[in-house]
Amino acid sequence: MSDDDPVALRFDILCGRRPGLTRDLPPGKEDLQWVVNTATLIYDDTDAVLVDTFTTVDQNQELVDWVEGYGRNLKYIYITHGHGDHFFGVKQLKEAFPAARAIATAAAAKQAAYEGSPEYLDIFWGKAFPGQIPTPPVAPEALDGDRFEMNGHTFQVIETGYTDTHDTSALWVPELRLVVAGDVAYNGIHQYMAETTTESREEWARATDILAALDPRYVVAGHKIPSNSDDPKILAETKQYLTDFNRLDATTGTAGELYEAMLQLYPDRANPGSLWGGAKKAKS
């Protein structure tokens, strides 16, 4: 269908830049110590689905304004997994679009409720972004089933297991051959490894194969350099990064050695803090 067909689906991406979470890394990459989240709007002539939100109040207000600018009725906010930087905007989106349903898999909804709890905010997100997190956070509700529809358009949930955290998912839009990958895929940014193990990184690599088997035309990473294209090759690149990390983890002795060895392979990726956090976890 052409872009001017009123029932055709289209999509757009908003990128939100913020400081990375790991900030004690060795000197030398100060200009890259930031990360970008993506939010993807999929829409027809009347309605829309938003996939993932941002971290801070200011970022999420920008997201609200962006969605409002499309003039569509926001029907769903799909959250790919329970990390706070992907769902904290639900509160502001729901205030702006009261009829929108915020949904996730049952496991991701449970994790989001935990990450939005006062206890977890105190020890993690609130420390990293004091006074900047929308409170109280609103977690998504559990989706009944593995798909939902908007005006006859099908959106299929692909559960991807353990990637950069447990119980992650991606959203497959077959009409567009679009995968909104959440954190299964990264695009020009160091992958968040602080919650991973050798075995879970292997599971993550298998998840990239699951998405590649769909033969997508576009793959939107949960974290990407804004100017990078949404080429499906990022799935293979994400898998290669995991393979390289496991290989170098097995041949290095310290977190510093692993970090430097990975930087030799990936010197220009943003957010080296994620690599440093992963290296420390691997060698702990």
PDB file of N, CA and C in Angstrom, residues 52-96:
ATOM      1  N   ASP A  52       7.474   1.479  23.379  1.00  0.00           N
ATOM      2  CA  ASP A  52       8.456   1.951  24.357  1.00  0.00           C
ATOM      3  C   ASP A  52       8.419   3.473  24.545  1.00  0.00           C
ATOM      4  N   THR A  53       8.941   3.886  25.684  1.00  0.00           N
ATOM      5  CA  THR A  53       8.952   5.303  26.058  1.00  0.00           C
ATOM      6  C   THR A  53      10.361   5.658  26.529  1.00  0.00           C
ATOM      7  N   PHE A  54      10.501   6.791  27.212  1.00  0.00           N
ATOM      8  CA  PHE A  54      11.816   7.283  27.612  1.00  0.00           C
ATOM      9  C   PHE A  54      11.968   7.261  29.141  1.00  0.00           C
ATOM     10  N   THR A  55      13.019   7.909  29.615  1.00  0.00           N
ATOM     11  CA  THR A  55      13.416   7.791  31.022  1.00  0.00           C
ATOM     12  C   THR A  55      12.901   8.942  31.881  1.00  0.00           C
ATOM     13  N   THR A  56      13.224  10.175  31.514  1.00  0.00           N
ATOM     14  CA  THR A  56      12.983  11.305  32.407  1.00  0.00           C
ATOM     15  C   THR A  56      11.693  12.034  32.057  1.00  0.00           C
ATOM     16  N   VAL A  57      11.265  12.881  32.976  1.00  0.00           N
ATOM     17  CA  VAL A  57      10.058  13.688  32.762  1.00  0.00           C
ATOM     18  C   VAL A  57      10.207  14.538  31.504  1.00  0.00           C
ATOM     19  N   ASP A  58      11.328  15.213  31.360  1.00  0.00           N
ATOM     20  CA  ASP A  58      11.517  16.094  30.200  1.00  0.00           C
ATOM     21  C   ASP A  58      11.524  15.304  28.898  1.00  0.00           C
ATOM     22  N   GLN A  59      12.217  14.169  28.881  1.00  0.00           N
ATOM     23  CA  GLN A  59      12.242  13.352  27.669  1.00  0.00           C
ATOM     24  C   GLN A  59      10.839  12.868  27.306  1.00  0.00           C
ATOM     25  N   ASN A  60      10.100  12.456  28.292  1.00  0.00           N
ATOM     26  CA  ASN A  60       8.773  11.921  28.021  1.00  0.00           C
ATOM     27  C   ASN A  60       7.771  13.014  27.659  1.00  0.00           C
ATOM     28  N   GLN A  61       7.999  14.238  28.123  1.00  0.00           N
ATOM     29  CA  GLN A  61       7.153  15.333  27.652  1.00  0.00           C
ATOM     30  C   GLN A  61       7.413  15.601  26.180  1.00  0.00           C
ATOM     31  N   GLU A  62       8.674  15.510  25.770  1.00  0.00           N
ATOM     32  CA  GLU A  62       8.992  15.634  24.350  1.00  0.00           C
ATOM     33  C   GLU A  62       8.306  14.526  23.549  1.00  0.00           C
ATOM     34  N   LEU A  63       8.278  13.314  24.118  1.00  0.00           N
ATOM     35  CA  LEU A  63       7.624  12.195  23.453  1.00  0.00           C
ATOM     36  C   LEU A  63       6.117  12.439  23.331  1.00  0.00           C
ATOM     37  N   VAL A  64       5.486  12.917  24.392  1.00  0.00           N
ATOM     38  CA  VAL A  64       4.052  13.246  24.340  1.00  0.00           C
ATOM     39  C   VAL A  64       3.783  14.267  23.238  1.00  0.00           C
ATOM     40  N   ASP A  65       4.574  15.321  23.211  1.00  0.00           N
ATOM     41  CA  ASP A  65       4.375  16.370  22.194  1.00  0.00           C
ATOM     42  C   ASP A  65       4.540  15.798  20.788  1.00  0.00           C
ATOM     43  N   TRP A  66       5.512  14.917  20.624  1.00  0.00           N
ATOM     44  CA  TRP A  66       5.771  14.307  19.314  1.00  0.00           C
ATOM     45  C   TRP A  66       4.584  13.463  18.865  1.00  0.00           C
ATOM     46  N   VAL A  67       4.075  12.627  19.768  1.00  0.00           N
ATOM     47  CA  VAL A  67       2.921  11.787  19.423  1.00  0.00           C
ATOM     48  C   VAL A  67       1.705  12.652  19.126  1.00  0.00           C
ATOM     49  N   GLU A  68       1.474  13.668  19.941  1.00  0.00           N
ATOM     50  CA  GLU A  68       0.329  14.559  19.702  1.00  0.00           C
ATOM     51  C   GLU A  68       0.415  15.225  18.336  1.00  0.00           C
ATOM     52  N   GLY A  69       1.637  15.491  17.878  1.00  0.00           N
ATOM     53  CA  GLY A  69       1.824  16.145  16.595  1.00  0.00           C
ATOM     54  C   GLY A  69       1.325  15.334  15.412  1.00  0.00           C
ATOM     55  N   TYR A  70       1.144  14.039  15.590  1.00  0.00           N
ATOM     56  CA  TYR A  70       0.630  13.201  14.506  1.00  0.00           C
ATOM     57  C   TYR A  70      -0.885  13.251  14.393  1.00  0.00           C
ATOM     58  N   GLY A  71      -1.556  13.743  15.415  1.00  0.00           N
ATOM     59  CA  GLY A  71      -3.002  13.880  15.358  1.00  0.00           C
ATOM     60  C   GLY A  71      -3.755  12.560  15.315  1.00  0.00           C
ATOM     61  N   ARG A  72      -3.136  11.495  15.802  1.00  0.00           N
ATOM     62  CA  ARG A  72      -3.785  10.190  15.833  1.00  0.00           C
ATOM     63  C   ARG A  72      -4.300   9.868  17.230  1.00  0.00           C
ATOM     64  N   ASN A  73      -5.228   8.937  17.257  1.00  0.00           N
ATOM     65  CA  ASN A  73      -5.728   8.405  18.515  1.00  0.00           C
ATOM     66  C   ASN A  73      -4.780   7.295  18.962  1.00  0.00           C
ATOM     67  N   LEU A  74      -4.080   7.503  20.067  1.00  0.00           N
ATOM     68  CA  LEU A  74      -3.143   6.499  20.558  1.00  0.00           C
ATOM     69  C   LEU A  74      -3.927   5.386  21.241  1.00  0.00           C
ATOM     70  N   LYS A  75      -3.894   4.193  20.642  1.00  0.00           N
ATOM     71  CA  LYS A  75      -4.673   3.079  21.168  1.00  0.00           C
ATOM     72  C   LYS A  75      -3.866   2.198  22.113  1.00  0.00           C
ATOM     73  N   TYR A  76      -2.591   1.986  21.802  1.00  0.00           N
ATOM     74  CA  TYR A  76      -1.765   1.096  22.612  1.00  0.00           C
ATOM     75  C   TYR A  76      -0.380   1.698  22.815  1.00  0.00           C
ATOM     76  N   ILE A  77       0.182   1.409  23.996  1.00  0.00           N
ATOM     77  CA  ILE A  77       1.591   1.660  24.286  1.00  0.00           C
ATOM     78  C   ILE A  77       2.174   0.298  24.622  1.00  0.00           C
ATOM     79  N   TYR A  78       2.963  -0.250  23.709  1.00  0.00           N
ATOM     80  CA  TYR A  78       3.536  -1.570  23.941  1.00  0.00           C
ATOM     81  C   TYR A  78       4.936  -1.417  24.531  1.00  0.00           C
ATOM     82  N   ILE A  79       5.178  -2.111  25.636  1.00  0.00           N
ATOM     83  CA  ILE A  79       6.472  -2.043  26.329  1.00  0.00           C
ATOM     84  C   ILE A  79       7.200  -3.360  26.115  1.00  0.00           C
ATOM     85  N   THR A  80       8.406  -3.297  25.547  1.00  0.00           N
ATOM     86  CA  THR A  80       9.105  -4.513  25.144  1.00  0.00           C
ATOM     87  C   THR A  80       9.670  -5.311  26.317  1.00  0.00           C
ATOM     88  N   HIS A  81      10.022  -4.627  27.414  1.00  0.00           N
ATOM     89  CA  HIS A  81      10.567  -5.338  28.572  1.00  0.00           C
ATOM     90  C   HIS A  81      10.517  -4.403  29.785  1.00  0.00           C
ATOM     91  N   GLY A  82      10.934  -4.925  30.941  1.00  0.00           N
ATOM     92  CA  GLY A  82      10.673  -4.225  32.183  1.00  0.00           C
ATOM     93  C   GLY A  82      11.694  -3.214  32.645  1.00  0.00           C
ATOM     94  N   HIS A  83      12.723  -2.909  31.864  1.00  0.00           N
ATOM     95  CA  HIS A  83      13.677  -1.864  32.259  1.00  0.00           C
ATOM     96  C   HIS A  83      12.975  -0.508  32.307  1.00  0.00           C
ATOM     97  N   GLY A  84      13.280   0.248  33.349  1.00  0.00           N
ATOM     98  CA  GLY A  84      12.579   1.506  33.569  1.00  0.00           C
ATOM     99  C   GLY A  84      12.712   2.510  32.440  1.00  0.00           C
ATOM    100  N   ASP A  85      13.868   2.537  31.776  1.00  0.00           N
ATOM    101  CA  ASP A  85      14.051   3.528  30.717  1.00  0.00           C
ATOM    102  C   ASP A  85      13.154   3.260  29.510  1.00  0.00           C
ATOM    103  N   HIS A  86      12.477   2.136  29.491  1.00  0.00           N
ATOM    104  CA  HIS A  86      11.552   1.824  28.401  1.00  0.00           C
ATOM    105  C   HIS A  86      10.090   2.048  28.776  1.00  0.00           C
ATOM    106  N   PHE A  87       9.764   2.123  30.077  1.00  0.00           N
ATOM    107  CA  PHE A  87       8.349   2.273  30.428  1.00  0.00           C
ATOM    108  C   PHE A  87       8.028   3.471  31.311  1.00  0.00           C
ATOM    109  N   PHE A  88       9.012   4.205  31.794  1.00  0.00           N
ATOM    110  CA  PHE A  88       8.709   5.298  32.715  1.00  0.00           C
ATOM    111  C   PHE A  88       7.792   6.357  32.094  1.00  0.00           C
ATOM    112  N   GLY A  89       7.755   6.455  30.786  1.00  0.00           N
ATOM    113  CA  GLY A  89       6.897   7.456  30.150  1.00  0.00           C
ATOM    114  C   GLY A  89       5.429   7.088  30.102  1.00  0.00           C
ATOM    115  N   VAL A  90       5.083   5.857  30.507  1.00  0.00           N
ATOM    116  CA  VAL A  90       3.673   5.449  30.447  1.00  0.00           C
ATOM    117  C   VAL A  90       2.786   6.424  31.211  1.00  0.00           C
ATOM    118  N   LYS A  91       3.239   6.876  32.370  1.00  0.00           N
ATOM    119  CA  LYS A  91       2.441   7.795  33.175  1.00  0.00           C
ATOM    120  C   LYS A  91       2.049   9.035  32.383  1.00  0.00           C
ATOM    121  N   GLN A  92       3.001   9.692  31.752  1.00  0.00           N
ATOM    122  CA  GLN A  92       2.711  10.930  31.018  1.00  0.00           C
ATOM    123  C   GLN A  92       1.917  10.667  29.740  1.00  0.00           C
ATOM    124  N   LEU A  93       2.199   9.543  29.081  1.00  0.00           N
ATOM    125  CA  LEU A  93       1.420   9.197  27.889  1.00  0.00           C
ATOM    126  C   LEU A  93      -0.029   8.920  28.247  1.00  0.00           C
ATOM    127  N   LYS A  94      -0.252   8.234  29.361  1.00  0.00           N
ATOM    128  CA  LYS A  94      -1.630   7.944  29.781  1.00  0.00           C
ATOM    129  C   LYS A  94      -2.363   9.213  30.195  1.00  0.00           C
ATOM    130  N   GLU A  95      -1.645  10.157  30.769  1.00  0.00           N
ATOM    131  CA  GLU A  95      -2.286  11.434  31.115  1.00  0.00           C
ATOM    132  C   GLU A  95      -2.695  12.190  29.859  1.00  0.00           C
ATOM    133  N   ALA A  96      -1.883  12.108  28.820  1.00  0.00           N
ATOM    134  CA  ALA A  96      -2.186  12.806  27.572  1.00  0.00           C
ATOM    135  C   ALA A  96      -3.202  12.049  26.722  1.00  0.00           C
TER     136      ALA A  96
END
